[in-house]
PDB file of C-alpha atoms in Angstrom:
ATOM      1  CA  UNK A   1      79.640 123.400 107.858  1.00 70.00           C
ATOM      2  CA  UNK A   2      76.403 122.503 109.071  1.00 79.00           C
ATOM      3  CA  UNK A   3      76.422 122.679 113.152  1.00 91.00           C
ATOM      4  CA  UNK A   4      74.666 120.059 115.518  1.00 95.00           C
ATOM      5  CA  UNK A   5      74.904 121.191 119.194  1.00 96.00           C
ATOM      6  CA  UNK A   6      73.640 118.760 121.984  1.00 97.00           C
ATOM      7  CA  UNK A   7      72.744 119.420 125.799  1.00 97.00           C
ATOM      8  CA  UNK A   8      74.121 118.138 127.757  1.00 97.00           C
ATOM      9  CA  UNK A   9      77.763 116.852 127.384  1.00 97.00           C
ATOM     10  CA  UNK A  10      77.723 115.268 130.988  1.00 97.00           C
ATOM     11  CA  UNK A  11      74.674 113.748 132.782  1.00 97.00           C
ATOM     12  CA  UNK A  12      75.441 111.787 136.424  1.00 97.00           C
ATOM     13  CA  UNK A  13      72.463 110.492 138.016  1.00 96.00           C
ATOM     14  CA  UNK A  14      70.575 107.931 140.632  1.00 97.00           C
ATOM     15  CA  UNK A  15      69.167 104.606 138.841  1.00 97.00           C
ATOM     16  CA  UNK A  16      65.351 104.729 138.253  1.00 97.00           C
ATOM     17  CA  UNK A  17      65.424 108.537 137.421  1.00 97.00           C
ATOM     18  CA  UNK A  18      64.807 109.817 133.789  1.00 97.00           C
ATOM     19  CA  UNK A  19      67.421 111.916 131.737  1.00 97.00           C
ATOM     20  CA  UNK A  20      66.556 113.590 128.257  1.00 98.00           C
ATOM     21  CA  UNK A  21      68.815 115.155 125.915  1.00 98.00           C
ATOM     22  CA  UNK A  22      68.340 117.703 123.178  1.00 97.00           C
ATOM     23  CA  UNK A  23      69.906 117.809 120.151  1.00 97.00           C
ATOM     24  CA  UNK A  24      69.423 120.888 118.078  1.00 96.00           C
ATOM     25  CA  UNK A  25      70.390 121.582 114.780  1.00 94.00           C
ATOM     26  CA  UNK A  26      71.772 125.177 114.888  1.00 93.00           C
ATOM     27  CA  UNK A  27      71.618 127.072 110.830  1.00 90.00           C
ATOM     28  CA  UNK A  28      69.426 124.515 109.369  1.00 90.00           C
ATOM     29  CA  UNK A  29      66.726 122.988 109.039  1.00 89.00           C
ATOM     30  CA  UNK A  30      66.029 118.854 109.692  1.00 89.00           C
ATOM     31  CA  UNK A  31      62.690 116.977 109.695  1.00 88.00           C
ATOM     32  CA  UNK A  32      65.249 113.827 110.366  1.00 91.00           C
ATOM     33  CA  UNK A  33      67.556 113.430 112.970  1.00 94.00           C
ATOM     34  CA  UNK A  34      69.124 110.064 114.572  1.00 96.00           C
ATOM     35  CA  UNK A  35      70.408 109.442 117.468  1.00 97.00           C
ATOM     36  CA  UNK A  36      73.084 107.212 118.116  1.00 96.00           C
ATOM     37  CA  UNK A  37      74.495 104.785 121.376  1.00 96.00           C
ATOM     38  CA  UNK A  38      78.129 104.426 121.743  1.00 95.00           C
ATOM     39  CA  UNK A  39      79.634 101.684 124.176  1.00 94.00           C
ATOM     40  CA  UNK A  40      83.584 102.600 124.827  1.00 90.00           C
ATOM     41  CA  UNK A  41      85.741 101.200 122.021  1.00 86.00           C
ATOM     42  CA  UNK A  42      82.669  99.595 120.220  1.00 89.00           C
ATOM     43  CA  UNK A  43      80.792 101.484 116.491  1.00 89.00           C
ATOM     44  CA  UNK A  44      78.316 103.712 116.472  1.00 92.00           C
ATOM     45  CA  UNK A  45      74.676 101.913 117.278  1.00 93.00           C
ATOM     46  CA  UNK A  46      72.223 103.629 115.466  1.00 94.00           C
ATOM     47  CA  UNK A  47      68.943 103.667 117.801  1.00 96.00           C
ATOM     48  CA  UNK A  48      66.116 105.513 116.053  1.00 96.00           C
ATOM     49  CA  UNK A  49      65.128 108.082 113.544  1.00 95.00           C
ATOM     50  CA  UNK A  50      63.295 110.925 115.126  1.00 93.00           C
ATOM     51  CA  UNK A  51      60.865 112.557 112.417  1.00 90.00           C
ATOM     52  CA  UNK A  52      59.511 116.185 113.056  1.00 89.00           C
ATOM     53  CA  UNK A  53      55.826 115.988 113.746  1.00 87.00           C
ATOM     54  CA  UNK A  54      55.673 112.473 113.589  1.00 88.00           C
ATOM     55  CA  UNK A  55      56.825 109.190 115.686  1.00 91.00           C
ATOM     56  CA  UNK A  56      60.333 107.971 115.756  1.00 94.00           C
ATOM     57  CA  UNK A  57      61.466 104.991 113.886  1.00 94.00           C
ATOM     58  CA  UNK A  58      63.625 102.565 116.279  1.00 96.00           C
ATOM     59  CA  UNK A  59      65.978 100.096 115.079  1.00 95.00           C
ATOM     60  CA  UNK A  60      65.433  96.600 116.236  1.00 95.00           C
ATOM     61  CA  UNK A  61      66.120  95.850 119.509  1.00 94.00           C
ATOM     62  CA  UNK A  62      66.135  99.235 120.923  1.00 96.00           C
ATOM     63  CA  UNK A  63      62.702  99.737 123.705  1.00 95.00           C
ATOM     64  CA  UNK A  64      60.531 102.553 122.328  1.00 94.00           C
ATOM     65  CA  UNK A  65      59.180 102.579 126.165  1.00 95.00           C
ATOM     66  CA  UNK A  66      62.444 103.181 127.723  1.00 96.00           C
ATOM     67  CA  UNK A  67      63.912 106.132 124.897  1.00 97.00           C
ATOM     68  CA  UNK A  68      61.367 108.227 124.362  1.00 97.00           C
ATOM     69  CA  UNK A  69      61.879 110.629 121.162  1.00 96.00           C
ATOM     70  CA  UNK A  70      60.118 114.187 120.506  1.00 94.00           C
ATOM     71  CA  UNK A  71      60.379 116.177 117.501  1.00 93.00           C
ATOM     72  CA  UNK A  72      59.366 118.997 118.385  1.00 87.00           C
ATOM     73  CA  UNK A  73      60.382 121.496 116.084  1.00 91.00           C
ATOM     74  CA  UNK A  74      62.499 121.630 112.542  1.00 91.00           C
ATOM     75  CA  UNK A  75      65.474 122.136 114.539  1.00 93.00           C
ATOM     76  CA  UNK A  76      64.626 120.234 118.045  1.00 95.00           C
ATOM     77  CA  UNK A  77      64.916 116.507 118.933  1.00 96.00           C
ATOM     78  CA  UNK A  78      65.177 115.422 122.544  1.00 97.00           C
ATOM     79  CA  UNK A  79      65.194 112.106 123.696  1.00 97.00           C
ATOM     80  CA  UNK A  80      64.345 110.769 127.200  1.00 98.00           C
ATOM     81  CA  UNK A  81      66.097 107.943 128.674  1.00 98.00           C
ATOM     82  CA  UNK A  82      63.082 106.990 130.959  1.00 97.00           C
ATOM     83  CA  UNK A  83      63.780 105.310 134.618  1.00 96.00           C
ATOM     84  CA  UNK A  84      67.441 104.626 133.770  1.00 97.00           C
ATOM     85  CA  UNK A  85      69.552 102.045 134.680  1.00 96.00           C
ATOM     86  CA  UNK A  86      73.858 101.379 134.793  1.00 97.00           C
ATOM     87  CA  UNK A  87      73.150  99.408 131.918  1.00 96.00           C
ATOM     88  CA  UNK A  88      71.871 102.540 129.642  1.00 97.00           C
ATOM     89  CA  UNK A  89      75.429 104.350 130.969  1.00 97.00           C
ATOM     90  CA  UNK A  90      76.775 105.015 127.085  1.00 97.00           C
ATOM     91  CA  UNK A  91      77.627 108.034 125.035  1.00 97.00           C
ATOM     92  CA  UNK A  92      74.812 109.318 123.254  1.00 98.00           C
ATOM     93  CA  UNK A  93      75.153 111.027 120.212  1.00 97.00           C
ATOM     94  CA  UNK A  94      72.655 113.061 117.000  1.00 97.00           C
ATOM     95  CA  UNK A  95      73.041 113.557 113.971  1.00 95.00           C
ATOM     96  CA  UNK A  96      71.475 115.452 110.958  1.00 91.00           C
ATOM     97  CA  UNK A  97      71.681 115.841 107.310  1.00 83.00           C
ATOM     98  CA  UNK A  98      72.070 118.629 106.284  1.00 83.00           C
ATOM     99  CA  UNK A  99      69.925 118.312 102.813  1.00 78.00           C
ATOM    100  CA  UNK A 100      71.505 121.503 100.945  1.00 80.00           C
ATOM    101  CA  UNK A 101      74.443 120.661  99.037  1.00 73.00           C
ATOM    102  CA  UNK A 102      75.976 117.046  99.645  1.00 72.00           C
ATOM    103  CA  UNK A 103      73.082 116.072 102.428  1.00 80.00           C
ATOM    104  CA  UNK A 104      76.345 115.365 104.797  1.00 85.00           C
ATOM    105  CA  UNK A 105      75.513 113.925 108.267  1.00 89.00           C
ATOM    106  CA  UNK A 106      76.655 115.754 111.044  1.00 92.00           C
ATOM    107  CA  UNK A 107      76.886 115.077 114.672  1.00 95.00           C
ATOM    108  CA  UNK A 108      76.052 116.475 118.041  1.00 96.00           C
ATOM    109  CA  UNK A 109      79.812 116.818 120.116  1.00 96.00           C
ATOM    110  CA  UNK A 110      77.844 113.830 122.403  1.00 97.00           C
ATOM    111  CA  UNK A 111      76.355 113.315 125.754  1.00 98.00           C
ATOM    112  CA  UNK A 112      77.671 111.196 128.061  1.00 97.00           C
ATOM    113  CA  UNK A 113      75.480 109.471 130.350  1.00 97.00           C
ATOM    114  CA  UNK A 114      76.297 107.548 133.707  1.00 97.00           C
ATOM    115  CA  UNK A 115      73.868 106.137 135.759  1.00 97.00           C
ATOM    116  CA  UNK A 116      74.928 105.152 139.685  1.00 96.00           C
TER     117      UNK A 116
ATOM    118  CA  UNK B   1      72.358  94.361 101.041  1.00 48.00           C
ATOM    119  CA  UNK B   2      74.096  97.008 102.660  1.00 63.00           C
ATOM    120  CA  UNK B   3      77.343  96.052 104.107  1.00 83.00           C
ATOM    121  CA  UNK B   4      80.604  98.215 104.143  1.00 91.00           C
ATOM    122  CA  UNK B   5      83.727  96.600 105.127  1.00 94.00           C
ATOM    123  CA  UNK B   6      87.197  98.341 106.810  1.00 96.00           C
ATOM    124  CA  UNK B   7      89.961  97.074 108.351  1.00 97.00           C
ATOM    125  CA  UNK B   8      90.015  97.314 112.615  1.00 96.00           C
ATOM    126  CA  UNK B   9      93.064  98.204 113.573  1.00 97.00           C
ATOM    127  CA  UNK B  10      96.076  99.564 111.337  1.00 98.00           C
ATOM    128  CA  UNK B  11      99.279 101.190 112.568  1.00 98.00           C
ATOM    129  CA  UNK B  12     101.593 103.753 110.993  1.00 98.00           C
ATOM    130  CA  UNK B  13     104.340 105.898 111.642  1.00 97.00           C
ATOM    131  CA  UNK B  14     104.407 110.052 112.605  1.00 98.00           C
ATOM    132  CA  UNK B  15     105.077 111.298 108.647  1.00 98.00           C
ATOM    133  CA  UNK B  16     104.647 108.288 106.803  1.00 98.00           C
ATOM    134  CA  UNK B  17     101.328 107.990 104.281  1.00 98.00           C
ATOM    135  CA  UNK B  18      98.669 105.372 104.797  1.00 98.00           C
ATOM    136  CA  UNK B  19      95.935 104.137 102.951  1.00 98.00           C
ATOM    137  CA  UNK B  20      92.290 103.000 105.158  1.00 98.00           C
ATOM    138  CA  UNK B  21      90.268 101.042 102.927  1.00 98.00           C
ATOM    139  CA  UNK B  22      86.745 100.551 102.676  1.00 97.00           C
ATOM    140  CA  UNK B  23      84.954  97.818 100.397  1.00 95.00           C
ATOM    141  CA  UNK B  24      80.953  97.992 100.242  1.00 92.00           C
ATOM    142  CA  UNK B  25      78.412  95.697  98.822  1.00 82.00           C
ATOM    143  CA  UNK B  26      75.136  97.309  98.189  1.00 64.00           C
ATOM    144  CA  UNK B  27      72.942  99.231  96.266  1.00 70.00           C
ATOM    145  CA  UNK B  28      71.418 102.880  96.426  1.00 72.00           C
ATOM    146  CA  UNK B  29      74.270 104.081  97.837  1.00 81.00           C
ATOM    147  CA  UNK B  30      74.539 107.551  95.722  1.00 79.00           C
ATOM    148  CA  UNK B  31      77.642 108.989  98.094  1.00 87.00           C
ATOM    149  CA  UNK B  32      80.648 107.539 100.150  1.00 92.00           C
ATOM    150  CA  UNK B  33      81.585 109.531 103.336  1.00 93.00           C
ATOM    151  CA  UNK B  34      84.389 109.129 105.440  1.00 96.00           C
ATOM    152  CA  UNK B  35      84.520 110.628 109.405  1.00 97.00           C
ATOM    153  CA  UNK B  36      87.103 110.723 112.512  1.00 98.00           C
ATOM    154  CA  UNK B  37      86.318 110.109 115.309  1.00 97.00           C
ATOM    155  CA  UNK B  38      88.962 110.956 118.516  1.00 96.00           C
ATOM    156  CA  UNK B  39      88.306 108.466 121.116  1.00 93.00           C
ATOM    157  CA  UNK B  40      85.706 109.927 123.672  1.00 91.00           C
ATOM    158  CA  UNK B  41      84.449 112.831 120.901  1.00 95.00           C
ATOM    159  CA  UNK B  42      81.699 112.111 118.255  1.00 95.00           C
ATOM    160  CA  UNK B  43      82.527 111.133 114.680  1.00 96.00           C
ATOM    161  CA  UNK B  44      83.757 114.887 112.894  1.00 96.00           C
ATOM    162  CA  UNK B  45      82.885 115.195 108.465  1.00 94.00           C
ATOM    163  CA  UNK B  46      86.275 114.511 106.794  1.00 96.00           C
ATOM    164  CA  UNK B  47      85.459 113.729 102.660  1.00 94.00           C
ATOM    165  CA  UNK B  48      82.031 112.546 100.079  1.00 92.00           C
ATOM    166  CA  UNK B  49      82.782 111.396  97.091  1.00 93.00           C
ATOM    167  CA  UNK B  50      79.943 111.144  95.178  1.00 90.00           C
ATOM    168  CA  UNK B  51      81.582 110.795  91.433  1.00 92.00           C
ATOM    169  CA  UNK B  52      84.560 108.305  90.697  1.00 94.00           C
ATOM    170  CA  UNK B  53      88.238 109.396  91.227  1.00 96.00           C
ATOM    171  CA  UNK B  54      90.629 111.249  93.776  1.00 97.00           C
ATOM    172  CA  UNK B  55      89.233 113.966  96.156  1.00 94.00           C
ATOM    173  CA  UNK B  56      91.600 115.904  97.840  1.00 94.00           C
ATOM    174  CA  UNK B  57      91.816 118.180 100.709  1.00 91.00           C
ATOM    175  CA  UNK B  58      94.925 118.554 102.175  1.00 94.00           C
ATOM    176  CA  UNK B  59      96.523 116.800 103.847  1.00 97.00           C
ATOM    177  CA  UNK B  60      93.701 114.149 103.765  1.00 97.00           C
ATOM    178  CA  UNK B  61      92.359 112.282 100.467  1.00 97.00           C
ATOM    179  CA  UNK B  62      89.647 110.405  99.558  1.00 98.00           C
ATOM    180  CA  UNK B  63      88.997 107.731  96.644  1.00 97.00           C
ATOM    181  CA  UNK B  64      85.873 106.410  95.213  1.00 95.00           C
ATOM    182  CA  UNK B  65      85.084 103.558  92.318  1.00 94.00           C
ATOM    183  CA  UNK B  66      81.586 102.728  92.169  1.00 91.00           C
ATOM    184  CA  UNK B  67      81.677  99.964  89.961  1.00 90.00           C
ATOM    185  CA  UNK B  68      84.056  98.479  92.052  1.00 91.00           C
ATOM    186  CA  UNK B  69      82.700  99.400  95.147  1.00 92.00           C
ATOM    187  CA  UNK B  70      85.369 100.637  96.808  1.00 94.00           C
ATOM    188  CA  UNK B  71      86.829 103.465  98.680  1.00 96.00           C
ATOM    189  CA  UNK B  72      90.327 105.073 100.359  1.00 98.00           C
ATOM    190  CA  UNK B  73      91.602 107.219 102.731  1.00 98.00           C
ATOM    191  CA  UNK B  74      94.384 108.847 102.330  1.00 98.00           C
ATOM    192  CA  UNK B  75      96.311 109.960 104.871  1.00 98.00           C
ATOM    193  CA  UNK B  76      99.891 112.335 104.499  1.00 97.00           C
ATOM    194  CA  UNK B  77     102.727 113.311 106.343  1.00 98.00           C
ATOM    195  CA  UNK B  78     100.674 111.465 109.681  1.00 98.00           C
ATOM    196  CA  UNK B  79     100.872 113.684 112.722  1.00 98.00           C
ATOM    197  CA  UNK B  80     100.576 112.257 116.333  1.00 97.00           C
ATOM    198  CA  UNK B  81      97.337 113.535 116.396  1.00 97.00           C
ATOM    199  CA  UNK B  82      95.611 111.529 113.731  1.00 98.00           C
ATOM    200  CA  UNK B  83      95.630 108.663 115.787  1.00 98.00           C
ATOM    201  CA  UNK B  84      91.915 108.444 115.851  1.00 97.00           C
ATOM    202  CA  UNK B  85      88.946 106.104 114.588  1.00 97.00           C
ATOM    203  CA  UNK B  86      87.992 106.241 110.669  1.00 98.00           C
ATOM    204  CA  UNK B  87      84.367 105.480 109.705  1.00 97.00           C
ATOM    205  CA  UNK B  88      83.671 104.649 106.172  1.00 95.00           C
ATOM    206  CA  UNK B  89      80.220 105.358 105.531  1.00 93.00           C
ATOM    207  CA  UNK B  90      77.788 104.724 102.781  1.00 90.00           C
ATOM    208  CA  UNK B  91      74.423 107.380 101.703  1.00 84.00           C
ATOM    209  CA  UNK B  92      71.588 107.091  99.476  1.00 77.00           C
ATOM    210  CA  UNK B  93      70.106 110.712  98.482  1.00 69.00           C
ATOM    211  CA  UNK B  94      67.799 111.185 100.938  1.00 73.00           C
ATOM    212  CA  UNK B  95      67.985 113.495 103.607  1.00 71.00           C
ATOM    213  CA  UNK B  96      65.415 111.134 105.586  1.00 81.00           C
ATOM    214  CA  UNK B  97      67.722 107.980 105.462  1.00 85.00           C
ATOM    215  CA  UNK B  98      71.289 107.808 108.096  1.00 88.00           C
ATOM    216  CA  UNK B  99      73.947 106.926 106.293  1.00 89.00           C
ATOM    217  CA  UNK B 100      75.267 103.648 107.222  1.00 89.00           C
ATOM    218  CA  UNK B 101      78.506 103.321 108.816  1.00 91.00           C
ATOM    219  CA  UNK B 102      81.175 100.488 108.971  1.00 92.00           C
ATOM    220  CA  UNK B 103      82.471  99.887 111.816  1.00 93.00           C
ATOM    221  CA  UNK B 104      85.734 102.101 111.858  1.00 95.00           C
ATOM    222  CA  UNK B 105      89.473 101.454 111.517  1.00 97.00           C
ATOM    223  CA  UNK B 106      91.261 102.731 114.751  1.00 97.00           C
ATOM    224  CA  UNK B 107      94.599 104.137 113.336  1.00 98.00           C
ATOM    225  CA  UNK B 108      97.414 104.799 115.994  1.00 98.00           C
ATOM    226  CA  UNK B 109     100.715 106.994 114.904  1.00 98.00           C
ATOM    227  CA  UNK B 110     103.158 105.925 116.737  1.00 97.00           C
ATOM    228  CA  UNK B 111     107.154 107.910 116.637  1.00 95.00           C
TER     229      UNK B 111
END
């Protein structure tokens, strides 16, 4: 299947700093990527849809000024958590649908963020 | 509207067979996906059904009935490593829209 990478896999930062997470589709182009957040033992929560060349679409309750999304190219989307606080500590996962064939949605390996 | 239901937890014995059901009430889905998610890891793709019937892939099989809004994932010869959450997801035929995920079924395989 298609491969989606994410970097970094782990981030520990101080409260108030900003953290950038990269998501790349390695063997296919993705005009759209998706960002999820997952707290321990809870369901995936869709945060936003990242669109190449245009603004991201945020789900209700997700602050667009806090979670900045930039879809710079057909293979790269970035999520920046600005002024991170301990409550932002979570598992952030990106994904993209491979529009070749079955349009399966493939996930990156995730980024675990811990804000101290 | 879009609503996907699956049991929260299931327990099964090593070597046995388990069936995880998923029901959905929605219009617009043209495919049903199953994912596996181990604790602390991202989901990985297991199967995709677009037509009614059973799709077999090794120890895992997935079934879909579009008229009944029903799918199941069948796991045979259970192994301890199959302990994970299994997510049912519906999708439209558009790469610009995310799949709609159920809350997942946490499967525990015991000896």
